[in-house]
CSV table of C-alpha atoms and ligand atoms in Angstrom, one decimal:
chain,number,residue,atom,x,y,z
A,1,MET,CA,89.0,108.2,55.5
A,2,SER,CA,92.2,105.4,54.6
A,3,ILE,CA,92.8,106.4,51.1
A,4,SER,CA,96.2,105.0,48.7
A,5,VAL,CA,96.4,107.2,45.3
A,6,VAL,CA,97.9,105.7,42.8
A,7,ILE,CA,98.8,108.3,39.8
A,8,LEU,CA,99.4,107.0,36.3
A,9,ALA,CA,102.1,109.0,34.4
A,10,ALA,CA,103.8,106.5,32.4
A,11,GLY,CA,102.8,107.7,29.4
A,12,GLN,CA,104.7,108.8,26.3
A,13,GLY,CA,102.0,112.2,25.6
A,14,THR,CA,103.5,112.6,21.8
A,15,ARG,CA,100.9,114.1,21.2
A,16,MET,CA,101.5,116.9,22.9
A,17,LYS,CA,104.9,117.4,20.3
A,18,SER,CA,106.6,119.3,23.0
A,19,PRO,CA,110.2,118.0,24.8
A,20,THR,CA,109.0,118.5,28.1
A,21,PRO,CA,107.2,115.6,29.5
A,22,LYS,CA,103.6,116.3,29.0
A,23,VAL,CA,102.2,115.9,32.3
A,24,LEU,CA,104.7,119.3,33.6
A,25,HIS,CA,103.1,121.3,30.7
A,26,GLN,CA,100.9,124.0,33.8
A,27,ILE,CA,97.9,125.1,34.1
A,28,SER,CA,97.4,128.5,36.0
A,29,GLY,CA,100.8,128.2,36.9
A,30,LYS,CA,100.9,124.7,37.6
A,31,ALA,CA,102.3,121.5,36.5
A,32,MET,CA,99.3,119.2,35.5
A,33,LEU,CA,100.4,116.6,38.0
A,34,PHE,CA,100.5,118.9,40.6
A,35,HIS,CA,97.0,120.2,40.2
A,36,VAL,CA,96.1,116.2,40.9
A,37,ILE,CA,98.8,115.7,43.3
A,38,ASP,CA,97.1,118.9,45.1
A,39,ALA,CA,93.9,116.7,44.9
A,40,ALA,CA,95.5,113.4,45.9
A,41,GLN,CA,96.6,115.3,49.0
A,42,SER,CA,93.3,116.0,50.1
A,43,LEU,CA,91.9,112.6,50.9
A,44,SER,CA,95.8,110.6,50.9
A,45,ASN,CA,98.9,110.6,53.1
A,46,ASP,CA,99.7,106.9,50.6
A,47,ILE,CA,100.7,109.1,46.9
A,48,THR,CA,101.6,106.9,44.9
A,49,VAL,CA,103.4,108.0,41.0
A,50,VAL,CA,103.6,105.6,38.8
A,51,LEU,CA,106.5,106.7,35.8
A,52,TYR,CA,108.3,105.2,32.8
A,53,HIS,CA,109.2,108.1,30.2
A,54,GLN,CA,111.3,111.3,31.2
A,55,ALA,CA,111.0,109.8,34.8
A,56,ASP,CA,113.8,111.6,36.0
A,57,ARG,CA,112.4,114.9,35.3
A,58,ILE,CA,109.6,114.2,36.1
A,59,ARG,CA,110.1,112.9,40.1
A,60,LYS,CA,113.3,115.4,40.6
A,61,GLU,CA,110.6,118.0,39.7
A,62,ILE,CA,108.0,116.7,42.3
A,63,GLU,CA,110.8,116.0,44.7
A,64,ALA,CA,111.6,119.8,44.5
A,65,HIS,CA,108.0,121.3,46.2
A,66,TYR,CA,106.2,117.9,47.6
A,67,SER,CA,107.6,115.3,50.1
A,68,GLY,CA,106.5,111.7,50.6
A,69,ILE,CA,105.3,110.6,47.5
A,70,SER,CA,106.1,107.8,46.3
A,71,PHE,CA,107.2,106.6,43.2
A,72,HIS,CA,106.9,103.6,40.8
A,73,MET,CA,109.2,102.5,37.3
A,74,GLN,CA,106.5,100.9,35.5
A,75,ASN,CA,107.9,97.4,32.9
A,76,VAL,CA,106.3,99.5,29.7
A,77,GLN,CA,108.5,97.1,27.2
A,78,GLU,CA,107.5,94.0,28.5
A,79,PHE,CA,103.7,95.6,30.2
A,80,PRO,CA,102.7,98.6,28.3
A,81,GLY,CA,99.4,99.8,29.3
A,82,THR,CA,97.4,100.9,32.3
A,83,GLY,CA,97.5,97.4,33.5
A,84,GLY,CA,100.9,97.2,33.4
A,85,ALA,CA,101.3,100.6,35.1
A,86,MET,CA,100.1,99.5,38.1
A,87,LYS,CA,102.1,95.8,38.1
A,88,GLY,CA,103.9,95.7,41.3
A,89,VAL,CA,102.7,99.5,42.9
A,90,GLU,CA,102.2,98.7,46.6
A,91,VAL,CA,100.5,100.1,48.2
A,92,ARG,CA,99.5,101.1,52.5
A,93,HIS,CA,95.2,101.5,52.6
A,94,ASP,CA,92.3,99.3,51.1
A,95,LYS,CA,91.4,101.3,48.4
A,96,VAL,CA,93.2,102.4,46.5
A,97,LEU,CA,91.8,105.3,43.5
A,98,ILE,CA,93.9,105.4,40.5
A,99,LEU,CA,93.9,108.9,38.4
A,100,ASN,CA,95.6,110.6,35.8
A,101,GLY,CA,98.6,112.7,35.4
A,102,ASP,CA,96.5,114.3,32.9
A,103,MET,CA,93.3,115.3,34.4
A,104,PRO,CA,93.9,118.5,36.2
A,105,LEU,CA,90.1,119.5,36.5
A,106,MET,CA,89.5,117.1,38.8
A,107,THR,CA,87.8,118.7,42.3
A,108,LYS,CA,88.0,116.9,45.3
A,109,GLU,CA,84.4,116.7,45.3
A,110,SER,CA,83.8,114.7,42.9
A,111,LEU,CA,87.1,112.4,43.9
A,112,LEU,CA,85.0,111.9,47.0
A,113,SER,CA,82.2,110.9,45.6
A,114,LEU,CA,83.9,108.1,44.0
A,115,VAL,CA,85.9,106.8,46.9
A,116,GLN,CA,82.8,106.8,48.8
A,117,GLY,CA,81.0,103.1,49.6
A,118,ASP,CA,82.0,99.7,50.1
A,119,ALA,CA,81.8,98.2,46.3
A,120,HIS,CA,85.0,96.5,45.2
A,121,ILE,CA,84.8,98.7,42.5
A,122,ASN,CA,83.8,102.7,41.6
A,123,MET,CA,84.7,103.7,37.8
A,124,SER,CA,84.3,107.1,37.5
A,125,VAL,CA,81.6,107.4,33.7
A,126,LEU,CA,80.1,109.7,31.8
A,127,LYS,CA,77.0,110.1,29.7
A,128,LEU,CA,78.6,111.6,26.1
A,129,GLU,CA,76.8,112.8,23.0
A,130,ASP,CA,80.1,111.9,20.6
A,131,PRO,CA,82.0,109.1,22.6
A,132,SER,CA,84.6,108.7,20.1
A,133,GLY,CA,87.8,107.8,21.9
A,134,TYR,CA,86.9,106.4,24.4
A,135,GLY,CA,86.3,103.0,26.6
A,136,ARG,CA,83.1,102.0,26.4
A,137,VAL,CA,80.8,100.5,29.3
A,138,MET,CA,78.2,97.8,30.0
A,139,ILE,CA,76.3,98.3,32.3
A,140,ASP,CA,73.9,95.6,34.0
A,141,GLU,CA,70.6,97.0,36.4
A,142,GLU,CA,73.7,99.3,37.9
A,143,ASN,CA,76.7,97.1,37.5
A,144,ALA,CA,79.3,97.6,35.3
A,145,LYS,CA,79.7,94.5,33.6
A,146,GLU,CA,82.2,95.5,30.8
A,147,ILE,CA,84.8,97.7,29.2
A,148,VAL,CA,85.5,97.4,26.0
A,149,GLU,CA,88.3,100.1,24.7
A,150,GLU,CA,87.3,101.6,21.2
A,151,LYS,CA,90.2,99.6,18.8
A,152,ASP,CA,88.1,96.7,20.0
A,153,CYS,CA,84.5,97.6,20.2
A,154,THR,CA,81.9,96.2,17.2
A,155,PRO,CA,80.4,98.6,15.4
A,156,GLU,CA,77.1,98.1,17.6
A,157,GLN,CA,79.5,98.7,20.9
A,158,LYS,CA,80.9,101.8,19.5
A,159,LYS,CA,77.2,103.5,19.7
A,160,ILE,CA,77.7,102.9,23.2
A,161,GLN,CA,78.1,106.6,25.3
A,162,THR,CA,78.4,105.4,28.8
A,163,VAL,CA,82.1,106.1,28.4
A,164,ASN,CA,85.1,105.2,31.1
A,165,ALA,CA,86.5,108.9,32.1
A,166,GLY,CA,89.4,106.8,33.3
A,167,VAL,CA,89.4,107.0,37.4
A,168,TYR,CA,88.4,104.1,39.0
A,169,CYS,CA,88.7,103.5,43.4
A,170,ILE,CA,89.1,99.9,43.6
A,171,GLN,CA,89.6,98.0,46.3
A,172,LYS,CA,93.7,96.3,47.3
A,173,GLU,CA,91.9,92.7,47.1
A,174,ILE,CA,90.6,92.8,44.2
A,175,LEU,CA,94.2,94.1,42.7
A,176,LYS,CA,96.1,92.1,43.9
A,177,GLN,CA,93.5,88.9,42.1
A,178,TYR,CA,93.1,90.4,39.2
A,179,ILE,CA,96.2,92.8,37.6
A,180,PRO,CA,98.0,89.7,37.5
A,181,CYS,CA,95.6,87.7,35.3
A,182,LEU,CA,96.3,90.5,33.2
A,183,ASN,CA,96.7,90.3,29.3
A,184,ASN,CA,97.3,91.9,26.2
A,185,LYS,CA,95.0,90.2,23.6
A,186,ASN,CA,93.9,93.2,21.8
A,187,ALA,CA,93.4,95.6,19.1
A,188,GLN,CA,96.7,97.7,21.8
A,189,ALA,CA,98.9,94.8,22.6
A,190,GLU,CA,98.6,96.4,25.8
A,191,TYR,CA,98.0,95.4,29.3
A,192,TYR,CA,94.4,97.2,30.0
A,193,LEU,CA,93.2,97.5,33.2
A,194,THR,CA,89.6,98.1,32.4
A,195,ASP,CA,89.6,94.8,31.6
A,196,ILE,CA,89.5,93.8,35.1
A,197,ILE,CA,85.8,94.9,35.3
A,198,LYS,CA,84.6,91.9,33.2
A,199,MET,CA,86.9,89.3,35.3
A,200,ALA,CA,85.3,91.0,38.5
A,201,ALA,CA,82.0,91.3,37.4
A,202,GLN,CA,82.5,87.2,36.1
A,203,GLU,CA,83.1,86.6,40.1
A,204,HIS,CA,80.1,88.6,41.0
A,205,LYS,CA,82.2,91.6,42.4
A,206,THR,CA,79.4,95.2,42.8
A,207,ILE,CA,80.8,97.1,39.9
A,208,HIS,CA,79.2,100.8,40.7
A,209,PRO,CA,79.3,103.1,37.8
A,210,VAL,CA,79.4,106.9,39.1
A,211,TYR,CA,78.4,109.5,37.2
A,212,VAL,CA,80.7,112.5,36.6
A,213,ALA,CA,81.4,116.0,35.5
A,214,GLU,CA,82.9,116.0,31.7
A,215,GLU,CA,84.0,119.1,32.3
A,216,GLU,CA,86.3,117.4,35.7
A,217,PHE,CA,87.8,114.0,34.1
A,218,LYS,CA,88.7,115.2,30.3
A,219,GLY,CA,92.2,114.0,29.8
A,220,VAL,CA,95.0,116.5,28.0
A,221,ASN,CA,96.8,114.6,25.3
A,222,SER,CA,97.6,117.8,23.1
A,223,LYS,CA,98.8,122.8,23.7
A,224,LEU,CA,94.6,122.5,22.7
A,225,ASP,CA,93.3,120.6,25.2
A,226,LEU,CA,95.8,122.3,27.3
A,227,ALA,CA,94.6,125.7,26.5
A,228,ILE,CA,90.6,124.4,26.9
A,229,ALA,CA,92.0,123.3,30.2
A,230,GLU,CA,93.4,126.5,31.1
A,231,GLU,CA,90.5,127.9,30.1
A,232,ILE,CA,87.9,126.0,32.5
A,233,MET,CA,90.8,126.6,35.6
A,234,GLN,CA,91.0,130.5,35.3
A,235,ARG,CA,86.5,130.5,35.4
A,236,ARG,CA,87.2,128.7,38.4
A,237,ILE,CA,89.6,130.3,40.1
A,238,ARG,CA,88.1,134.1,38.9
A,239,ASN,CA,84.4,132.8,39.9
A,240,GLU,CA,86.2,131.4,43.4
A,241,TRP,CA,88.0,134.7,43.9
A,242,MET,CA,84.6,137.2,43.3
A,243,LYS,CA,82.8,135.1,45.5
A,244,LYS,CA,85.3,135.9,48.0
A,245,GLY,CA,85.2,139.8,47.1
A,246,VAL,CA,87.2,140.9,44.0
A,247,ILE,CA,86.0,143.3,41.9
A,248,MET,CA,86.7,141.7,38.6
A,249,HIS,CA,86.2,144.1,35.2
A,250,LEU,CA,85.9,141.9,32.5
A,251,PRO,CA,86.5,139.6,34.4
A,252,GLU,CA,87.0,136.7,31.1
A,253,THR,CA,90.4,138.8,29.6
A,254,ILE,CA,92.1,138.5,33.4
A,255,TYR,CA,94.5,135.8,34.4
A,256,ILE,CA,95.4,134.7,37.6
A,257,ASP,CA,97.8,131.7,38.5
A,258,SER,CA,96.5,129.9,41.4
A,259,GLN,CA,98.6,130.5,43.8
A,260,ALA,CA,97.8,133.7,44.3
A,261,ALA,CA,95.8,135.1,46.6
A,262,PHE,CA,93.7,138.0,47.6
A,263,GLU,CA,92.8,139.8,50.9
A,264,GLY,CA,90.6,142.5,51.4
A,265,GLU,CA,88.9,144.5,48.6
A,266,CYS,CA,90.9,144.3,45.7
A,267,ILE,CA,90.4,145.7,42.1
A,268,LEU,CA,90.9,143.9,39.1
A,269,GLU,CA,90.6,145.8,35.5
A,270,ASN,CA,90.2,144.3,32.7
A,271,GLY,CA,93.7,142.3,30.7
A,272,VAL,CA,95.5,142.0,34.5
A,273,CYS,CA,97.7,139.2,34.7
A,274,ILE,CA,98.2,138.1,38.1
A,275,GLN,CA,101.6,135.7,38.0
A,276,GLY,CA,103.1,133.3,40.5
A,277,LYS,CA,102.7,133.4,44.6
A,278,SER,CA,101.1,136.8,44.9
A,279,ARG,CA,99.3,138.7,48.1
A,280,LEU,CA,97.9,141.3,46.7
A,281,CYS,CA,95.7,143.2,49.8
A,282,ASN,CA,93.5,146.3,49.1
A,283,ALA,CA,94.6,146.5,45.8
A,284,HIS,CA,93.8,148.5,42.9
A,285,ILE,CA,94.8,147.0,39.7
A,286,LYS,CA,94.5,148.9,36.6
A,287,ALA,CA,93.7,147.8,33.0
A,288,HIS,CA,96.6,145.8,31.7
A,289,SER,CA,99.5,145.5,34.0
A,290,VAL,CA,101.3,142.6,35.1
A,291,ILE,CA,101.9,141.7,38.8
A,292,GLU,CA,104.7,138.9,39.1
A,293,GLU,CA,104.8,137.5,42.5
A,294,SER,CA,104.7,140.2,44.3
A,295,HIS,CA,102.9,141.7,47.8
A,296,ILE,CA,100.8,144.9,47.2
A,297,GLU,CA,98.8,146.4,50.2
A,298,ASN,CA,96.7,149.5,50.2
A,299,SER,CA,98.5,150.7,46.5
A,300,ASP,CA,97.2,151.0,43.0
A,301,ILE,CA,98.9,149.9,39.9
A,302,GLY,CA,98.6,150.9,36.2
A,303,PRO,CA,97.5,150.9,33.8
A,304,MET,CA,99.4,149.0,32.0
A,305,GLY,CA,102.6,148.4,34.7
A,306,HIS,CA,104.7,145.7,35.5
A,307,ILE,CA,105.5,144.3,39.0
A,308,ARG,CA,108.4,141.8,38.7
A,309,PRO,CA,108.6,139.5,41.3
A,310,HIS,CA,109.8,139.7,44.8
A,311,SER,CA,108.2,143.2,45.0
A,312,LYS,CA,106.9,144.9,48.2
A,313,ILE,CA,104.4,147.9,47.2
A,314,THR,CA,102.7,149.2,49.9
A,315,ASN,CA,100.3,152.1,50.6
A,316,THR,CA,101.8,153.9,47.3
A,317,HIS,CA,101.0,155.0,44.0
A,318,ILE,CA,102.7,153.6,40.6
A,319,GLY,CA,101.1,155.0,37.3
A,320,ASN,CA,101.4,153.5,33.5
A,321,PHE,CA,104.5,152.7,32.3
A,322,VAL,CA,106.1,152.2,35.5
A,323,GLU,CA,108.0,148.7,35.9
A,324,ILE,CA,109.2,147.7,39.5
A,325,LYS,CA,111.5,144.9,40.5
A,326,LYS,CA,112.8,143.1,43.7
A,327,SER,CA,111.9,146.4,45.4
A,328,THR,CA,110.0,147.9,48.6
A,329,LEU,CA,107.9,150.7,48.3
A,330,ASN,CA,105.8,151.9,51.3
A,331,GLY,CA,104.2,155.5,51.2
A,332,VAL,CA,106.2,156.7,47.4
A,333,LYS,CA,104.2,157.8,44.7
A,334,ALA,CA,105.2,156.6,41.4
A,335,GLY,CA,103.0,158.1,38.6
A,336,HIS,CA,105.0,157.2,35.1
A,337,LEU,CA,107.6,155.9,33.5
A,338,ALA,CA,110.1,154.8,34.8
A,339,TYR,CA,111.9,151.7,36.1
A,340,ILE,CA,113.0,150.9,39.6
A,341,GLY,CA,115.0,147.4,40.5
A,342,ASP,CA,116.7,146.6,43.1
A,343,ALA,CA,115.3,149.4,45.0
A,344,SER,CA,114.0,149.9,48.6
A,345,ILE,CA,111.8,153.4,48.9
A,346,GLU,CA,110.2,155.0,52.1
A,347,GLU,CA,107.3,156.7,52.3
A,348,GLY,CA,106.5,160.1,50.9
A,349,THR,CA,108.9,160.1,47.9
A,350,ASN,CA,108.1,160.9,45.0
A,351,LEU,CA,109.2,159.8,41.8
A,352,GLY,CA,109.4,161.9,38.7
A,353,ALA,CA,107.9,160.6,35.2
A,354,GLY,CA,111.4,159.0,34.0
A,355,VAL,CA,113.2,158.6,37.1
A,356,ILE,CA,115.6,155.1,36.3
A,357,THR,CA,117.8,153.0,38.9
A,358,CYS,CA,120.4,151.7,36.9
A,359,ASN,CA,121.1,148.7,39.0
A,360,TYR,CA,123.1,146.8,36.2
A,361,ASP,CA,127.0,147.5,35.7
A,362,GLY,CA,127.0,144.8,33.2
A,363,LYS,CA,127.9,141.8,35.6
A,364,ASN,CA,126.9,142.4,38.9
A,365,LYS,CA,123.7,144.2,40.2
A,366,HIS,CA,123.3,147.0,42.9
A,367,LYS,CA,120.6,148.5,45.3
A,368,THR,CA,119.8,152.0,45.9
A,369,THR,CA,117.9,152.9,49.6
A,370,ILE,CA,115.7,155.9,49.2
A,371,GLY,CA,115.0,157.6,52.3
A,372,LYS,CA,111.5,159.6,53.3
A,373,ASN,CA,110.7,162.8,51.8
A,374,VAL,CA,112.6,162.6,49.0
A,375,PHE,CA,111.5,164.2,46.0
A,376,VAL,CA,113.5,162.8,42.9
A,377,GLY,CA,112.5,165.0,40.2
A,378,SER,CA,112.0,163.8,36.1
A,379,ASP,CA,114.5,161.8,34.4
A,380,THR,CA,117.1,161.2,37.4
A,381,GLN,CA,119.7,158.8,36.6
A,382,LEU,CA,120.6,156.6,40.0
A,383,ILE,CA,123.4,154.8,39.6
A,384,ALA,CA,123.5,151.8,42.4
A,385,PRO,CA,124.6,151.4,44.5
A,386,ILE,CA,123.8,154.5,45.7
A,387,PHE,CA,122.2,156.1,49.1
A,388,ILE,CA,119.5,158.1,49.5
A,389,GLU,CA,119.0,159.7,53.2
A,390,ASP,CA,115.4,161.2,54.5
A,391,ASP,CA,115.0,164.7,52.7
A,392,VAL,CA,116.4,165.4,49.8
A,393,MET,CA,115.9,166.9,47.1
A,394,ILE,CA,117.4,165.2,43.3
A,395,ALA,CA,116.3,168.1,39.9
A,396,ALA,CA,115.1,166.9,37.5
A,397,GLY,CA,117.5,164.9,34.5
A,398,THR,CA,120.2,164.9,37.4
A,399,THR,CA,122.7,162.0,37.2
A,400,VAL,CA,123.3,160.8,41.0
A,401,ASN,CA,126.0,158.8,41.0
A,402,LYS,CA,127.5,159.2,44.6
A,403,ASP,CA,125.3,159.3,48.4
A,404,ILE,CA,123.1,162.0,49.2
A,405,LYS,CA,123.3,163.1,52.9
A,406,GLN,CA,120.1,164.4,54.7
A,407,GLY,CA,118.1,168.1,53.6
A,408,GLU,CA,120.5,168.0,50.5
A,409,LEU,CA,119.4,169.6,47.1
A,410,ALA,CA,121.2,167.1,44.4
A,411,ILE,CA,121.6,169.3,40.7
A,412,SER,CA,123.6,168.0,37.8
A,413,ARG,CA,123.1,170.5,34.7
A,414,THR,CA,125.4,171.3,31.8
A,415,PRO,CA,124.6,175.1,32.0
A,416,LEU,CA,122.1,175.6,29.0
A,417,ARG,CA,123.4,177.0,26.3
A,418,THR,CA,121.4,179.2,23.3
A,419,VAL,CA,122.2,179.9,19.8
A,420,GLN,CA,119.6,182.7,18.1
A,421,ASN,CA,118.5,181.4,14.7
A,422,PHE,CA,119.6,178.8,15.0
A,423,PHE,CA,116.7,176.4,13.4
A,424,TYR,CA,116.3,178.4,10.5
A,425,LYS,CA,119.9,177.6,9.0
A,426,PHE,CA,119.5,174.6,9.7
A,427,PHE,CA,116.6,173.5,8.2
A,428,LEU,CA,114.9,176.1,6.2
A,429,THR,CA,116.0,177.2,2.6
A,430,GLU,CA,117.9,180.2,1.7
A,431,LYS,CA,114.5,182.4,0.6
A,432,LYS,CA,113.1,181.0,4.3
A,433,LYS,CA,115.9,181.1,5.9
A,434,GLN,CA,115.7,185.3,4.7
A,435,SER,CA,112.1,185.4,5.2
A,436,GLY,CA,112.6,183.9,9.3
A,437,GLU,CA,115.6,186.4,9.6
A,438,LYS,CA,112.9,189.7,9.2
B,501,UD1,C1,91.8,105.1,29.4
B,501,UD1,C2,90.7,104.2,29.0
B,501,UD1,C3,89.9,104.3,28.4
B,501,UD1,C4,89.3,105.2,28.8
B,501,UD1,C5,90.3,106.6,29.1
B,501,UD1,C6,89.8,107.6,29.1
B,501,UD1,C7,92.7,101.9,29.3
B,501,UD1,C8,93.1,100.9,29.1
B,501,UD1,N1,91.4,102.5,28.3
B,501,UD1,O1,91.9,105.2,27.5
B,501,UD1,O2,89.0,103.1,28.7
B,501,UD1,O3,87.8,105.6,28.4
B,501,UD1,O4,91.4,106.5,29.7
B,501,UD1,O5,90.4,108.8,29.2
B,501,UD1,O6,92.9,102.5,30.3
B,501,UD1,N2,99.4,104.8,31.2
B,501,UD1,C9,100.8,104.8,32.4
B,501,UD1,N3,101.2,103.9,31.3
B,501,UD1,C10,101.0,102.9,30.3
B,501,UD1,C11,100.0,103.4,29.6
B,501,UD1,C12,99.2,104.5,30.3
B,501,UD1,O7,101.4,105.3,33.3
B,501,UD1,O8,101.7,102.5,29.4
B,501,UD1,C13,99.0,106.8,31.8
B,501,UD1,C14,99.0,107.7,30.9
B,501,UD1,O9,99.9,108.8,31.1
B,501,UD1,C15,97.9,108.3,31.6
B,501,UD1,C16,96.6,107.2,31.7
B,501,UD1,O10,97.5,106.1,32.3
B,501,UD1,O11,98.0,109.3,32.3
B,501,UD1,C17,95.9,107.3,30.5
B,501,UD1,O12,96.3,106.5,29.8
B,501,UD1,P1,95.9,106.9,28.3
B,501,UD1,O13,97.2,105.9,27.5
B,501,UD1,O14,95.4,108.3,28.0
B,501,UD1,O15,94.9,105.8,27.5
B,501,UD1,P2,94.1,106.2,26.9
B,501,UD1,O16,94.1,105.5,25.9
B,501,UD1,O17,92.9,107.2,27.1
B,502,MG,MG1,96.1,105.6,25.6
């Protein structure tokens, strides 16, 4: 199918109350605009993004993630409004799908329903209990005749519950013919794209209203909208993965990034958060654990485990309050309270409670390498860079500051000293001391 897509993203987004451009705010780990670009890319190879406010920043961000996207700079001073945004946009194909950069919930299926058929214009419409804020659509025998913006509506028109959802598929010829004819004689002194409906209808062009789902075509204008859209997106992501075989306990408490992926049978307990491009395969993530951009396979994590980016954990047991960062663990047990950063640890190795890799010297990060079958006693500090060979035993409380050879025991102990009756001398009154001394 030969479709060009134009994404309108020049608006200021004042209601977002943020220094970040509205369309770069993230939903499920991805900028709103990128959700729109992804949907567009599923049906088009000719995508133009219209920019103005913070154009450089948005363009840079797009170019860092996508190639082959075109940009059009709107002349907002002279031609404000959605019609102004389309002025001078060049497209390759005969059909042009016009999307908004702040509608991250549109699905490919809905967009396909908008590009079908051979009407001059397909326009998205919603039937709403409360139509306020939207342009009202006059429909006559299956053909849309006119869109009147709320600010230009008569009290009678305001009662119309069929509204413009703001997405259209318009033949290139129609745009060529009518965009230059738009004027700004309206309540907002803007060039309205919606005015081409009336002009085209008067010249007997076919304008099909396509009824769409409100949930998908809700624009995000505020941080409240952002949170609502996030909830919808999360519900979709969770449902999708549950259908594909992921088990979730109390799914509504679980957060999953749009770029995360699961294989085999994974279990996610309540309160789990899977961020970034994490890959999980046959993993059991227990309650309230956070996994950031990591690969976890045949392993269990948590409860309350924290796996930070670029970790690879396979065939491993990670217990509660263990933090792992940028480390590779295979066949390891770390049952409780440990910090493992910039480490590589091989199978059969056991990390006791309170084991810490001292990976940062205040200036640089250093690596810890631990071989197979190493027993690391509780409360051990491993001062990196450090290399522990296979079959090593490290006694509890040891500060390891030199490499340990295969088969060795490492132990650093201050001899234990005991002082008789010290407790009583230190804490208790004379009387109690005496009774204690009895
Ligand atoms: C628009 C429609 C309205 C519809 C509603 C649905 C017009 C005139 N009205 O109104 O009928 O019910 O969407 O949400 O089109 N933009 C630009 N340049 C501009 C102005 C806007 O690129 O100069 C972009 C915005 O960034 C946004 C999109 O166009 O992505 C829509 O603009 P917005 O101001 O939100 O339109 P509405 O007033 O909501
Ligand atoms: Mg507006």
